[in-house]
């Protein structure tokens, strides 16, 4: 598979049907899933029937919204990045996200991949605004958003299907517009 984007240390490539085992391992780590569903592993069946089809979805603007992240130079699978349109038929506003293996945490990969996606979005894909949100207590993800150039927008309380530890503190939204990004480059 060809790459969608490369950075100094990362290759972001489209997902394929052969990535099921990698996704089962990623979503099977309670620490990785802590702020997603309280730490419950995702079953292989759910990965095959729900997760992978979502990651394989092509958008009308000519790209996917999720990419497998690997270490450059033949390194291993690190996780994935999300950079998908909020409205399926328009690239104007995209949501940024990431889910990385615990072994990749604290090494700057999430920030590096996020910055590269933001740059590509604003320079090549017609993106006008990047948005990201997480639980208010997820300080690691918030730090990545800030290091990637996103600005705190608001604190809000979402409707969680199930309460997980920390959800009582609500969620936060960060965003960056193309005009602000151009002024700060």
PDB file of N, CA and C in Angstrom, residues 29-118:
ATOM      1  N   UNK A  29      -5.958  -3.059  24.467  1.00  0.00           N
ATOM      2  CA  UNK A  29      -5.179  -2.534  25.597  1.00  0.00           C
ATOM      3  C   UNK A  29      -6.075  -1.630  26.449  1.00  0.00           C
ATOM      4  N   UNK A  30      -6.316  -1.996  27.710  1.00  0.00           N
ATOM      5  CA  UNK A  30      -7.179  -1.184  28.561  1.00  0.00           C
ATOM      6  C   UNK A  30      -6.711   0.269  28.702  1.00  0.00           C
ATOM      7  N   UNK A  31      -5.396   0.500  28.714  1.00  0.00           N
ATOM      8  CA  UNK A  31      -4.892   1.874  28.839  1.00  0.00           C
ATOM      9  C   UNK A  31      -5.221   2.685  27.586  1.00  0.00           C
ATOM     10  N   UNK A  32      -5.133   2.072  26.418  1.00  0.00           N
ATOM     11  CA  UNK A  32      -5.462   2.762  25.168  1.00  0.00           C
ATOM     12  C   UNK A  32      -6.946   3.107  25.143  1.00  0.00           C
ATOM     13  N   UNK A  33      -7.768   2.214  25.650  1.00  0.00           N
ATOM     14  CA  UNK A  33      -9.226   2.389  25.583  1.00  0.00           C
ATOM     15  C   UNK A  33      -9.796   3.153  26.780  1.00  0.00           C
ATOM     16  N   UNK A  34      -8.953   3.547  27.707  1.00  0.00           N
ATOM     17  CA  UNK A  34      -9.386   4.213  28.949  1.00  0.00           C
ATOM     18  C   UNK A  34     -10.343   5.371  28.704  1.00  0.00           C
ATOM     19  N   UNK A  35     -10.006   6.289  27.806  1.00  0.00           N
ATOM     20  CA  UNK A  35     -10.841   7.474  27.583  1.00  0.00           C
ATOM     21  C   UNK A  35     -11.848   7.278  26.445  1.00  0.00           C
ATOM     22  N   UNK A  36     -11.905   6.064  25.908  1.00  0.00           N
ATOM     23  CA  UNK A  36     -12.850   5.748  24.843  1.00  0.00           C
ATOM     24  C   UNK A  36     -14.082   5.064  25.424  1.00  0.00           C
ATOM     25  N   UNK A  37     -13.834   4.015  26.213  1.00  0.00           N
ATOM     26  CA  UNK A  37     -14.968   3.258  26.761  1.00  0.00           C
ATOM     27  C   UNK A  37     -14.716   2.778  28.189  1.00  0.00           C
ATOM     28  N   UNK A  38     -13.773   3.374  28.864  1.00  0.00           N
ATOM     29  CA  UNK A  38     -13.470   2.982  30.231  1.00  0.00           C
ATOM     30  C   UNK A  38     -12.457   1.864  30.345  1.00  0.00           C
ATOM     31  N   UNK A  39     -11.877   1.439  29.208  1.00  0.00           N
ATOM     32  CA  UNK A  39     -10.822   0.438  29.234  1.00  0.00           C
ATOM     33  C   UNK A  39     -11.224  -0.953  28.783  1.00  0.00           C
ATOM     34  N   UNK A  40     -12.437  -1.100  28.278  1.00  0.00           N
ATOM     35  CA  UNK A  40     -12.865  -2.418  27.798  1.00  0.00           C
ATOM     36  C   UNK A  40     -12.260  -2.723  26.429  1.00  0.00           C
ATOM     37  N   UNK A  41     -11.770  -3.951  26.214  1.00  0.00           N
ATOM     38  CA  UNK A  41     -11.231  -4.308  24.902  1.00  0.00           C
ATOM     39  C   UNK A  41     -12.343  -4.421  23.863  1.00  0.00           C
ATOM     40  N   UNK A  42     -11.999  -4.140  22.628  1.00  0.00           N
ATOM     41  CA  UNK A  42     -12.927  -4.292  21.509  1.00  0.00           C
ATOM     42  C   UNK A  42     -12.757  -5.713  20.972  1.00  0.00           C
ATOM     43  N   UNK A  43     -13.837  -6.405  20.774  1.00  0.00           N
ATOM     44  CA  UNK A  43     -13.762  -7.788  20.307  1.00  0.00           C
ATOM     45  C   UNK A  43     -13.305  -7.842  18.844  1.00  0.00           C
ATOM     46  N   UNK A  44     -12.777  -8.965  18.451  1.00  0.00           N
ATOM     47  CA  UNK A  44     -12.362  -9.176  17.065  1.00  0.00           C
ATOM     48  C   UNK A  44     -13.554  -8.997  16.135  1.00  0.00           C
ATOM     49  N   UNK A  45     -14.689  -9.530  16.537  1.00  0.00           N
ATOM     50  CA  UNK A  45     -15.899  -9.391  15.725  1.00  0.00           C
ATOM     51  C   UNK A  45     -16.259  -7.917  15.520  1.00  0.00           C
ATOM     52  N   UNK A  46     -16.189  -7.120  16.578  1.00  0.00           N
ATOM     53  CA  UNK A  46     -16.494  -5.688  16.460  1.00  0.00           C
ATOM     54  C   UNK A  46     -15.484  -4.984  15.563  1.00  0.00           C
ATOM     55  N   UNK A  47     -14.210  -5.361  15.667  1.00  0.00           N
ATOM     56  CA  UNK A  47     -13.193  -4.760  14.796  1.00  0.00           C
ATOM     57  C   UNK A  47     -13.510  -5.088  13.346  1.00  0.00           C
ATOM     58  N   UNK A  48     -13.838  -6.341  13.064  1.00  0.00           N
ATOM     59  CA  UNK A  48     -14.122  -6.758  11.689  1.00  0.00           C
ATOM     60  C   UNK A  48     -15.406  -6.140  11.138  1.00  0.00           C
ATOM     61  N   UNK A  49     -16.431  -6.031  11.975  1.00  0.00           N
ATOM     62  CA  UNK A  49     -17.741  -5.597  11.485  1.00  0.00           C
ATOM     63  C   UNK A  49     -18.006  -4.103  11.601  1.00  0.00           C
ATOM     64  N   UNK A  50     -17.372  -3.437  12.579  1.00  0.00           N
ATOM     65  CA  UNK A  50     -17.644  -2.004  12.779  1.00  0.00           C
ATOM     66  C   UNK A  50     -16.414  -1.123  12.608  1.00  0.00           C
ATOM     67  N   UNK A  51     -15.320  -1.471  13.280  1.00  0.00           N
ATOM     68  CA  UNK A  51     -14.148  -0.613  13.305  1.00  0.00           C
ATOM     69  C   UNK A  51     -13.486  -0.529  11.933  1.00  0.00           C
ATOM     70  N   UNK A  52     -13.110  -1.655  11.369  1.00  0.00           N
ATOM     71  CA  UNK A  52     -12.397  -1.635  10.093  1.00  0.00           C
ATOM     72  C   UNK A  52     -13.225  -1.006   8.967  1.00  0.00           C
ATOM     73  N   UNK A  53     -14.513  -1.322   8.818  1.00  0.00           N
ATOM     74  CA  UNK A  53     -15.282  -0.637   7.767  1.00  0.00           C
ATOM     75  C   UNK A  53     -15.280   0.891   7.911  1.00  0.00           C
ATOM     76  N   UNK A  54     -15.304   1.380   9.146  1.00  0.00           N
ATOM     77  CA  UNK A  54     -15.238   2.832   9.362  1.00  0.00           C
ATOM     78  C   UNK A  54     -13.881   3.377   8.921  1.00  0.00           C
ATOM     79  N   UNK A  55     -12.823   2.641   9.205  1.00  0.00           N
ATOM     80  CA  UNK A  55     -11.479   3.081   8.844  1.00  0.00           C
ATOM     81  C   UNK A  55     -11.225   2.999   7.338  1.00  0.00           C
ATOM     82  N   UNK A  56     -11.974   2.178   6.631  1.00  0.00           N
ATOM     83  CA  UNK A  56     -11.813   2.001   5.186  1.00  0.00           C
ATOM     84  C   UNK A  56     -12.693   2.942   4.364  1.00  0.00           C
ATOM     85  N   UNK A  57     -13.545   3.711   5.008  1.00  0.00           N
ATOM     86  CA  UNK A  57     -14.499   4.573   4.299  1.00  0.00           C
ATOM     87  C   UNK A  57     -13.785   5.644   3.474  1.00  0.00           C
ATOM     88  N   UNK A  58     -14.176   5.760   2.208  1.00  0.00           N
ATOM     89  CA  UNK A  58     -13.662   6.817   1.330  1.00  0.00           C
ATOM     90  C   UNK A  58     -14.664   7.961   1.304  1.00  0.00           C
ATOM     91  N   UNK A  59     -14.164   9.193   1.387  1.00  0.00           N
ATOM     92  CA  UNK A  59     -15.019  10.373   1.342  1.00  0.00           C
ATOM     93  C   UNK A  59     -15.057  10.936  -0.068  1.00  0.00           C
ATOM     94  N   UNK A  60     -16.156  11.611  -0.430  1.00  0.00           N
ATOM     95  CA  UNK A  60     -16.302  12.120  -1.797  1.00  0.00           C
ATOM     96  C   UNK A  60     -15.214  13.111  -2.217  1.00  0.00           C
ATOM     97  N   UNK A  61     -14.487  13.691  -1.278  1.00  0.00           N
ATOM     98  CA  UNK A  61     -13.464  14.664  -1.639  1.00  0.00           C
ATOM     99  C   UNK A  61     -12.136  14.001  -1.963  1.00  0.00           C
ATOM    100  N   UNK A  62     -12.176  12.680  -2.148  1.00  0.00           N
ATOM    101  CA  UNK A  62     -11.012  11.989  -2.682  1.00  0.00           C
ATOM    102  C   UNK A  62     -10.022  11.446  -1.684  1.00  0.00           C
ATOM    103  N   UNK A  63     -10.409  11.240  -0.452  1.00  0.00           N
ATOM    104  CA  UNK A  63      -9.480  10.699   0.537  1.00  0.00           C
ATOM    105  C   UNK A  63     -10.248   9.930   1.597  1.00  0.00           C
ATOM    106  N   UNK A  64      -9.518   9.165   2.351  1.00  0.00           N
ATOM    107  CA  UNK A  64     -10.097   8.497   3.515  1.00  0.00           C
ATOM    108  C   UNK A  64     -10.013   9.433   4.704  1.00  0.00           C
ATOM    109  N   UNK A  65     -10.572   9.007   5.812  1.00  0.00           N
ATOM    110  CA  UNK A  65     -10.525   9.821   7.013  1.00  0.00           C
ATOM    111  C   UNK A  65      -9.645   9.260   8.108  1.00  0.00           C
ATOM    112  N   UNK A  66      -9.128   8.032   7.909  1.00  0.00           N
ATOM    113  CA  UNK A  66      -8.302   7.377   8.923  1.00  0.00           C
ATOM    114  C   UNK A  66      -7.102   6.735   8.249  1.00  0.00           C
ATOM    115  N   UNK A  67      -5.947   6.810   8.930  1.00  0.00           N
ATOM    116  CA  UNK A  67      -4.722   6.224   8.381  1.00  0.00           C
ATOM    117  C   UNK A  67      -3.962   5.466   9.447  1.00  0.00           C
ATOM    118  N   UNK A  68      -3.431   4.311   9.040  1.00  0.00           N
ATOM    119  CA  UNK A  68      -2.548   3.538   9.900  1.00  0.00           C
ATOM    120  C   UNK A  68      -1.227   4.280  10.015  1.00  0.00           C
ATOM    121  N   UNK A  69      -0.692   4.363  11.210  1.00  0.00           N
ATOM    122  CA  UNK A  69       0.586   5.036  11.453  1.00  0.00           C
ATOM    123  C   UNK A  69       1.654   3.987  11.743  1.00  0.00           C
ATOM    124  N   UNK A  70       2.753   4.083  10.995  1.00  0.00           N
ATOM    125  CA  UNK A  70       3.882   3.178  11.182  1.00  0.00           C
ATOM    126  C   UNK A  70       5.153   3.988  11.337  1.00  0.00           C
ATOM    127  N   UNK A  71       6.121   3.401  12.036  1.00  0.00           N
ATOM    128  CA  UNK A  71       7.436   4.028  12.117  1.00  0.00           C
ATOM    129  C   UNK A  71       8.089   3.949  10.753  1.00  0.00           C
ATOM    130  N   UNK A  72       8.695   5.035  10.332  1.00  0.00           N
ATOM    131  CA  UNK A  72       9.374   5.083   9.044  1.00  0.00           C
ATOM    132  C   UNK A  72      10.547   4.096   9.034  1.00  0.00           C
ATOM    133  N   UNK A  73      10.863   3.608   7.855  1.00  0.00           N
ATOM    134  CA  UNK A  73      11.991   2.683   7.734  1.00  0.00           C
ATOM    135  C   UNK A  73      11.650   1.263   8.126  1.00  0.00           C
ATOM    136  N   UNK A  74      10.395   0.877   7.948  1.00  0.00           N
ATOM    137  CA  UNK A  74      10.012  -0.503   8.238  1.00  0.00           C
ATOM    138  C   UNK A  74       9.662  -0.775   9.679  1.00  0.00           C
ATOM    139  N   UNK A  75       9.479   0.283  10.449  1.00  0.00           N
ATOM    140  CA  UNK A  75       9.119   0.111  11.854  1.00  0.00           C
ATOM    141  C   UNK A  75       7.715  -0.433  12.000  1.00  0.00           C
ATOM    142  N   UNK A  76       7.342  -0.671  13.181  1.00  0.00           N
ATOM    143  CA  UNK A  76       6.062  -1.304  13.465  1.00  0.00           C
ATOM    144  C   UNK A  76       4.876  -0.362  13.438  1.00  0.00           C
ATOM    145  N   UNK A  77       3.720  -0.973  13.562  1.00  0.00           N
ATOM    146  CA  UNK A  77       2.435  -0.286  13.642  1.00  0.00           C
ATOM    147  C   UNK A  77       2.350   0.481  14.955  1.00  0.00           C
ATOM    148  N   UNK A  78       2.059   1.768  14.875  1.00  0.00           N
ATOM    149  CA  UNK A  78       1.963   2.616  16.065  1.00  0.00           C
ATOM    150  C   UNK A  78       0.525   2.878  16.485  1.00  0.00           C
ATOM    151  N   UNK A  79      -0.392   2.826  15.535  1.00  0.00           N
ATOM    152  CA  UNK A  79      -1.779   3.150  15.810  1.00  0.00           C
ATOM    153  C   UNK A  79      -2.396   3.809  14.595  1.00  0.00           C
ATOM    154  N   UNK A  80      -3.283   4.762  14.814  1.00  0.00           N
ATOM    155  CA  UNK A  80      -3.905   5.444  13.686  1.00  0.00           C
ATOM    156  C   UNK A  80      -4.170   6.916  13.971  1.00  0.00           C
ATOM    157  N   UNK A  81      -4.377   7.646  12.869  1.00  0.00           N
ATOM    158  CA  UNK A  81      -4.763   9.048  12.926  1.00  0.00           C
ATOM    159  C   UNK A  81      -6.075   9.226  12.188  1.00  0.00           C
ATOM    160  N   UNK A  82      -6.881  10.107  12.708  1.00  0.00           N
ATOM    161  CA  UNK A  82      -8.147  10.486  12.086  1.00  0.00           C
ATOM    162  C   UNK A  82      -8.012  11.917  11.583  1.00  0.00           C
ATOM    163  N   UNK A  83      -8.465  12.137  10.367  1.00  0.00           N
ATOM    164  CA  UNK A  83      -8.533  13.477   9.795  1.00  0.00           C
ATOM    165  C   UNK A  83      -9.656  13.406   8.776  1.00  0.00           C
ATOM    166  N   UNK A  84     -10.888  13.468   9.291  1.00  0.00           N
ATOM    167  CA  UNK A  84     -12.051  13.221   8.448  1.00  0.00           C
ATOM    168  C   UNK A  84     -13.011  14.395   8.495  1.00  0.00           C
ATOM    169  N   UNK A  85     -13.729  14.585   7.403  1.00  0.00           N
ATOM    170  CA  UNK A  85     -14.673  15.694   7.368  1.00  0.00           C
ATOM    171  C   UNK A  85     -15.823  15.477   8.344  1.00  0.00           C
ATOM    172  N   UNK A  86     -16.235  16.560   8.985  1.00  0.00           N
ATOM    173  CA  UNK A  86     -17.377  16.498   9.893  1.00  0.00           C
ATOM    174  C   UNK A  86     -18.650  16.258   9.082  1.00  0.00           C
ATOM    175  N   UNK A  87     -18.753  16.913   7.928  1.00  0.00           N
ATOM    176  CA  UNK A  87     -19.847  16.664   6.988  1.00  0.00           C
ATOM    177  C   UNK A  87     -19.260  15.883   5.823  1.00  0.00           C
ATOM    178  N   UNK A  88     -19.814  14.719   5.540  1.00  0.00           N
ATOM    179  CA  UNK A  88     -19.217  13.782   4.589  1.00  0.00           C
ATOM    180  C   UNK A  88     -18.960  14.358   3.204  1.00  0.00           C
ATOM    181  N   UNK A  89     -19.694  15.369   2.793  1.00  0.00           N
ATOM    182  CA  UNK A  89     -19.543  15.878   1.427  1.00  0.00           C
ATOM    183  C   UNK A  89     -18.724  17.163   1.338  1.00  0.00           C
ATOM    184  N   UNK A  90     -18.081  17.567   2.427  1.00  0.00           N
ATOM    185  CA  UNK A  90     -17.321  18.811   2.412  1.00  0.00           C
ATOM    186  C   UNK A  90     -16.054  18.691   3.251  1.00  0.00           C
ATOM    187  N   UNK A  91     -14.910  19.095   2.697  1.00  0.00           N
ATOM    188  CA  UNK A  91     -13.671  19.058   3.472  1.00  0.00           C
ATOM    189  C   UNK A  91     -13.438  20.312   4.310  1.00  0.00           C
ATOM    190  N   UNK A  92     -14.403  21.216   4.374  1.00  0.00           N
ATOM    191  CA  UNK A  92     -14.178  22.504   5.036  1.00  0.00           C
ATOM    192  C   UNK A  92     -13.813  22.360   6.511  1.00  0.00           C
ATOM    193  N   UNK A  93     -14.493  21.470   7.225  1.00  0.00           N
ATOM    194  CA  UNK A  93     -14.231  21.265   8.647  1.00  0.00           C
ATOM    195  C   UNK A  93     -13.912  19.788   8.844  1.00  0.00           C
ATOM    196  N   UNK A  94     -12.762  19.520   9.438  1.00  0.00           N
ATOM    197  CA  UNK A  94     -12.362  18.130   9.691  1.00  0.00           C
ATOM    198  C   UNK A  94     -12.114  17.917  11.174  1.00  0.00           C
ATOM    199  N   UNK A  95     -12.308  16.672  11.582  1.00  0.00           N
ATOM    200  CA  UNK A  95     -12.020  16.291  12.951  1.00  0.00           C
ATOM    201  C   UNK A  95     -10.684  15.572  12.987  1.00  0.00           C
ATOM    202  N   UNK A  96      -9.824  15.993  13.894  1.00  0.00           N
ATOM    203  CA  UNK A  96      -8.520  15.388  14.114  1.00  0.00           C
ATOM    204  C   UNK A  96      -8.612  14.442  15.297  1.00  0.00           C
ATOM    205  N   UNK A  97      -8.005  13.282  15.177  1.00  0.00           N
ATOM    206  CA  UNK A  97      -7.959  12.337  16.279  1.00  0.00           C
ATOM    207  C   UNK A  97      -6.785  11.402  16.107  1.00  0.00           C
ATOM    208  N   UNK A  98      -6.497  10.617  17.124  1.00  0.00           N
ATOM    209  CA  UNK A  98      -5.374   9.692  17.100  1.00  0.00           C
ATOM    210  C   UNK A  98      -5.596   8.638  18.163  1.00  0.00           C
ATOM    211  N   UNK A  99      -5.121   7.451  17.885  1.00  0.00           N
ATOM    212  CA  UNK A  99      -5.118   6.369  18.865  1.00  0.00           C
ATOM    213  C   UNK A  99      -3.830   5.613  18.646  1.00  0.00           C
ATOM    214  N   UNK A 100      -2.942   5.681  19.615  1.00  0.00           N
ATOM    215  CA  UNK A 100      -1.627   5.077  19.470  1.00  0.00           C
ATOM    216  C   UNK A 100      -1.391   4.004  20.521  1.00  0.00           C
ATOM    217  N   UNK A 101      -0.598   3.010  20.147  1.00  0.00           N
ATOM    218  CA  UNK A 101      -0.175   1.988  21.102  1.00  0.00           C
ATOM    219  C   UNK A 101       0.526   2.649  22.279  1.00  0.00           C
ATOM    220  N   UNK A 102       0.389   2.051  23.423  1.00  0.00           N
ATOM    221  CA  UNK A 102       1.005   2.603  24.630  1.00  0.00           C
ATOM    222  C   UNK A 102       2.520   2.769  24.469  1.00  0.00           C
ATOM    223  N   UNK A 103       3.163   1.885  23.726  1.00  0.00           N
ATOM    224  CA  UNK A 103       4.611   1.979  23.515  1.00  0.00           C
ATOM    225  C   UNK A 103       5.007   3.236  22.732  1.00  0.00           C
ATOM    226  N   UNK A 104       4.048   3.855  22.050  1.00  0.00           N
ATOM    227  CA  UNK A 104       4.323   5.069  21.272  1.00  0.00           C
ATOM    228  C   UNK A 104       4.047   6.345  22.068  1.00  0.00           C
ATOM    229  N   UNK A 105       3.448   6.219  23.235  1.00  0.00           N
ATOM    230  CA  UNK A 105       3.105   7.401  24.026  1.00  0.00           C
ATOM    231  C   UNK A 105       4.368   8.107  24.510  1.00  0.00           C
ATOM    232  N   UNK A 106       4.277   9.430  24.590  1.00  0.00           N
ATOM    233  CA  UNK A 106       5.363  10.231  25.142  1.00  0.00           C
ATOM    234  C   UNK A 106       6.564  10.374  24.235  1.00  0.00           C
ATOM    235  N   UNK A 107       6.439   9.981  22.995  1.00  0.00           N
ATOM    236  CA  UNK A 107       7.572  10.037  22.066  1.00  0.00           C
ATOM    237  C   UNK A 107       7.374  11.085  20.975  1.00  0.00           C
ATOM    238  N   UNK A 108       6.283  11.851  21.059  1.00  0.00           N
ATOM    239  CA  UNK A 108       6.050  12.925  20.105  1.00  0.00           C
ATOM    240  C   UNK A 108       5.381  12.510  18.806  1.00  0.00           C
ATOM    241  N   UNK A 109       5.023  11.230  18.670  1.00  0.00           N
ATOM    242  CA  UNK A 109       4.403  10.767  17.429  1.00  0.00           C
ATOM    243  C   UNK A 109       3.035  11.408  17.187  1.00  0.00           C
ATOM    244  N   UNK A 110       2.219  11.508  18.224  1.00  0.00           N
ATOM    245  CA  UNK A 110       0.875  12.078  18.052  1.00  0.00           C
ATOM    246  C   UNK A 110       0.960  13.528  17.589  1.00  0.00           C
ATOM    247  N   UNK A 111       1.860  14.294  18.162  1.00  0.00           N
ATOM    248  CA  UNK A 111       2.030  15.694  17.752  1.00  0.00           C
ATOM    249  C   UNK A 111       2.585  15.771  16.338  1.00  0.00           C
ATOM    250  N   UNK A 112       3.577  14.967  16.029  1.00  0.00           N
ATOM    251  CA  UNK A 112       4.192  14.980  14.697  1.00  0.00           C
ATOM    252  C   UNK A 112       3.165  14.634  13.608  1.00  0.00           C
ATOM    253  N   UNK A 113       2.403  13.581  13.830  1.00  0.00           N
ATOM    254  CA  UNK A 113       1.383  13.197  12.857  1.00  0.00           C
ATOM    255  C   UNK A 113       0.272  14.224  12.744  1.00  0.00           C
ATOM    256  N   UNK A 114      -0.139  14.774  13.870  1.00  0.00           N
ATOM    257  CA  UNK A 114      -1.207  15.786  13.859  1.00  0.00           C
ATOM    258  C   UNK A 114      -0.784  17.040  13.117  1.00  0.00           C
ATOM    259  N   UNK A 115       0.418  17.519  13.390  1.00  0.00           N
ATOM    260  CA  UNK A 115       0.907  18.712  12.686  1.00  0.00           C
ATOM    261  C   UNK A 115       0.986  18.483  11.185  1.00  0.00           C
ATOM    262  N   UNK A 116       1.456  17.304  10.787  1.00  0.00           N
ATOM    263  CA  UNK A 116       1.572  17.002   9.357  1.00  0.00           C
ATOM    264  C   UNK A 116       0.198  16.936   8.696  1.00  0.00           C
ATOM    265  N   UNK A 117      -0.768  16.341   9.366  1.00  0.00           N
ATOM    266  CA  UNK A 117      -2.126  16.284   8.818  1.00  0.00           C
ATOM    267  C   UNK A 117      -2.741  17.672   8.715  1.00  0.00           C
ATOM    268  N   UNK A 118      -2.542  18.490   9.731  1.00  0.00           N
ATOM    269  CA  UNK A 118      -3.061  19.859   9.699  1.00  0.00           C
ATOM    270  C   UNK A 118      -2.449  20.619   8.525  1.00  0.00           C
TER     271      UNK A 118
END
